[in-house]
Amino acid sequence: LIALRDVTRIYGQGSTEVRALAGVSFTIQAGEFVAVMGASGSGKSTCMNVLGALDRPTAGQYRFRDVDVGRCDRDQLALLRRHYLGFVFQSFNLLPRTSALDNVMLPLIYQRVPRRERLRRALEMLDLVGLADRAHHGPAQLSGGQQQRVAVARALVTHPDVVLADEPTGNLDSARSAELLGLLQRLNRERGITVVMVTHEAEAAAFAQRVLWFSDGLVQRDGPPAEV
Amino acid sequence: LIALRDVTRIYGQGSTEVRALAGVSFTIQAGEFVAVMGASGSGKSTCMNVLGALDRPTAGQYRFRDVDVGRCDRDQLALLRRHYLGFVFQSFNLLPRTSALDNVMLPLIYQRVPRRERLRRALEMLDLVGLADRAHHGPAQLSGGQQQRVAVARALVTHPDVVLADEPTGNLDSARSAELLGLLQRLNRERGITVVMVTHEAEAAAFAQRVLWFSDGLVQRDGPPAEV
Ligand SMILES: Nc1ncnc2c1ncn2[C@@H]1O[C@H](COP(=O)(O)OP(=O)(O)OP(=O)(O)O)[C@@H](O)[C@H]1O
Ligand SMILES: Nc1ncnc2c1ncn2[C@@H]1O[C@H](COP(=O)(O)OP(=O)(O)OP(=O)(O)O)[C@@H](O)[C@H]1O
Ligand SMILES: [Mg+2]
Ligand SMILES: [Mg+2]
């Protein structure tokens, strides 16, 4: 499903050059639940942006469903994301001055889902993350953890084949966190949704079957949570 | 030092009314290290905004250094914050398109610290959080955890009497997190800085001597970390 080979991502040049990714190679099969861990600044979000077709590598290859993503033009990338991917951003990226409900419905509008069905599915997803009673609040009227849950609901509402979640529980108490991780695990086991999740918490990584450990732009370790 | 009595904060009105704080009372002595915990949406950030004189209660009283904060005008509040408080926001609130160094120097400009001294202290603080080599990066060129550490550096650079930190380690790996919590603990023990820190992680709360547990806008429990 996912295959990275020697992926490099360099920012800046010369003396201010930053090697955010320094030659990353791994594959992920459909149906896996993979945790991505590693020190702050080690390249995890940069790797997630490459996986999500939001950023192009400086060098190396990314194949998604056996398509060379680097050869796609902007429209093809947009279609690929819309059709297969759900992305939870580390800083949420909700539309400001837009209700939680409208934020969650947005991916369904892109998929041309009829209005009544959009409303039903968005409300159902908000209810799943415990925010049915906050549907009409905008981001400025939501707590940090509530904004994070809206971002998760938006990523899941299209039932994507692949969920890319960058620190989805960083602002949640342990009860809400366990709830959300349990939901991701159910989607993975019952519907075969592939999950790639950045986390810094060992208890969250325990919900995955495999951990990719990043260090200075490289995958340093790759194995079951207990080992890594 | 800090005394809240029956503090209430209500958003909206009528059927859309939200009681973010529903009558909170507690005191904090100078030199304490207090963790604030509780479910997502339970009122922690709202309470921190009241403590930081960034928001006025709907009802109740907040006394800081025996001054009735509710009776202060906007200028007096600004002086109070500038002189005594350092605030780490849950969503960082860094100035965009502004380098890490300039972001950290900003509170020192308000305190009329001379330029050479500002530079020295800001670089020292960035070094303490492991970001000496990112001094000239703006927020868009920093990872999530790096932005969080810049926010912490900015809150500490004035050596405030009181540090209010809203989820300061939410985006940090366990090594960086322990480092930062150890720094807060040292400032608390060696310099008597009062620390009030929202966290959802028990390992972080263990650095404090006391936990205030919030639930539905009320302080439900108040005691040592092991008990709460
Ligand atoms: N401007 C607003 N208008 C209406 N409701 C609001 C507003 N701001 C916050 N709220 C509500 O007030 C409640 C408390 O919010 P607060 O940010 O204090 O929670 P919190 O404990 O910090 O949560 P988290 O752990 O998720 O950060 C939440 O239920 C939130 O929806
Ligand atoms: N636009 C940019 N220009 C320069 N350097 C950048 C830019 N974006 C990111 N970086 C650098 O690339 C490195 C990797 O960033 P990345 O966001 O992938 O880290 P991360 O592992 O997600 O960290 P965190 O756990 O703190 O979120 C960091 O050291 C960061 O400073
Ligand atoms: Mg990141
Ligand atoms: Mg909060």
mmCIF file of C-alpha atoms and ligand atoms in Angstrom, chain A residues 9 11-12 16 18-21 38-47 49 90 166-167 198 200 214, chain B residues 134 137 139-147 149 171-173, ligand 2:
data_model
loop_
_atom_site.group_PDB
_atom_site.id
_atom_site.type_symbol
_atom_site.label_atom_id
_atom_site.label_comp_id
_atom_site.label_asym_id
_atom_site.label_seq_id
_atom_site.Cartn_x
_atom_site.Cartn_y
_atom_site.Cartn_z
ATOM 1 C CA ARG A 9 13.499 16.266 2.575
ATOM 2 C CA TYR A 11 14.805 22.729 3.946
ATOM 3 C CA GLY A 12 16.972 25.735 3.215
ATOM 4 C CA THR A 16 21.166 26.930 7.052
ATOM 5 C CA VAL A 18 18.043 21.307 7.627
ATOM 6 C CA ARG A 19 17.774 17.606 6.725
ATOM 7 C CA ALA A 20 14.276 16.963 8.062
ATOM 8 C CA LEU A 21 14.315 13.512 6.392
ATOM 9 C CA GLY A 38 10.834 9.791 18.141
ATOM 10 C CA ALA A 39 12.285 12.998 19.575
ATOM 11 C CA SER A 40 10.834 16.434 18.916
ATOM 12 C CA GLY A 41 12.222 17.653 15.590
ATOM 13 C CA SER A 42 13.200 14.178 14.366
ATOM 14 C CA GLY A 43 11.118 14.332 11.161
ATOM 15 C CA LYS A 44 7.817 12.651 12.074
ATOM 16 C CA SER A 45 5.456 15.381 10.807
ATOM 17 C CA THR A 46 7.594 15.888 7.707
ATOM 18 C CA CYS A 47 7.235 12.166 6.962
ATOM 19 C CA ASN A 49 3.228 15.264 5.094
ATOM 20 C CA GLN A 90 -0.691 18.295 14.741
ATOM 21 C CA ASP A 166 -0.291 13.461 13.834
ATOM 22 C CA GLU A 167 -0.467 13.448 17.664
ATOM 23 C CA VAL A 198 2.394 9.919 15.431
ATOM 24 C CA HIS A 200 4.896 10.540 22.012
ATOM 25 C CA PHE A 214 12.566 8.343 14.126
ATOM 26 C CA ARG B 134 16.753 27.221 15.769
ATOM 27 C CA HIS B 137 13.599 29.979 12.470
ATOM 28 C CA PRO B 139 7.085 29.187 13.680
ATOM 29 C CA ALA B 140 6.409 27.867 10.162
ATOM 30 C CA GLN B 141 9.929 26.424 10.113
ATOM 31 C CA LEU B 142 9.655 24.698 13.462
ATOM 32 C CA SER B 143 8.160 21.353 14.444
ATOM 33 C CA GLY B 144 5.143 21.275 16.799
ATOM 34 C CA GLY B 145 7.266 20.422 19.798
ATOM 35 C CA GLN B 146 9.832 23.089 18.886
ATOM 36 C CA GLN B 147 7.084 25.743 18.751
ATOM 37 C CA ARG B 149 9.442 24.920 23.568
ATOM 38 C CA ASN B 171 3.806 17.817 21.897
ATOM 39 C CA LEU B 172 7.071 16.615 23.418
ATOM 40 C CA ASP B 173 8.678 13.169 23.503
HETATM 41 N N1 LIG C 2 10.002 25.141 6.681
HETATM 42 C C1 LIG C 2 11.065 24.701 7.384
HETATM 43 N N2 LIG C 2 12.274 25.291 7.242
HETATM 44 C C2 LIG C 2 13.332 24.866 7.949
HETATM 45 N N3 LIG C 2 13.326 23.838 8.803
HETATM 46 C C3 LIG C 2 12.148 23.209 9.001
HETATM 47 C C4 LIG C 2 10.960 23.599 8.309
HETATM 48 N N4 LIG C 2 9.948 22.789 8.715
HETATM 49 C C5 LIG C 2 10.473 21.931 9.612
HETATM 50 N N5 LIG C 2 11.796 22.173 9.787
HETATM 51 C C6 LIG C 2 12.723 21.436 10.637
HETATM 52 O O1 LIG C 2 12.650 20.062 10.263
HETATM 53 C C7 LIG C 2 12.828 19.232 11.415
HETATM 54 C C8 LIG C 2 11.750 18.171 11.442
HETATM 55 O O2 LIG C 2 10.497 18.755 11.665
HETATM 56 P P1 LIG C 2 9.210 17.877 11.964
HETATM 57 O O3 LIG C 2 8.042 18.805 12.068
HETATM 58 O O4 LIG C 2 9.093 16.770 10.960
HETATM 59 O O5 LIG C 2 9.554 17.224 13.372
HETATM 60 P P2 LIG C 2 8.671 16.308 14.324
HETATM 61 O O6 LIG C 2 9.356 15.008 14.498
HETATM 62 O O7 LIG C 2 7.247 16.279 13.853
HETATM 63 O O8 LIG C 2 8.733 17.082 15.702
HETATM 64 P P3 LIG C 2 7.628 17.273 16.890
HETATM 65 O O9 LIG C 2 7.609 15.982 17.637
HETATM 66 O O10 LIG C 2 8.235 18.394 17.692
HETATM 67 O O11 LIG C 2 6.325 17.633 16.276
HETATM 68 C C9 LIG C 2 12.798 20.131 12.636
HETATM 69 O O12 LIG C 2 14.100 20.187 13.200
HETATM 70 C C10 LIG C 2 12.372 21.497 12.109
HETATM 71 O O13 LIG C 2 13.057 22.559 12.749
#
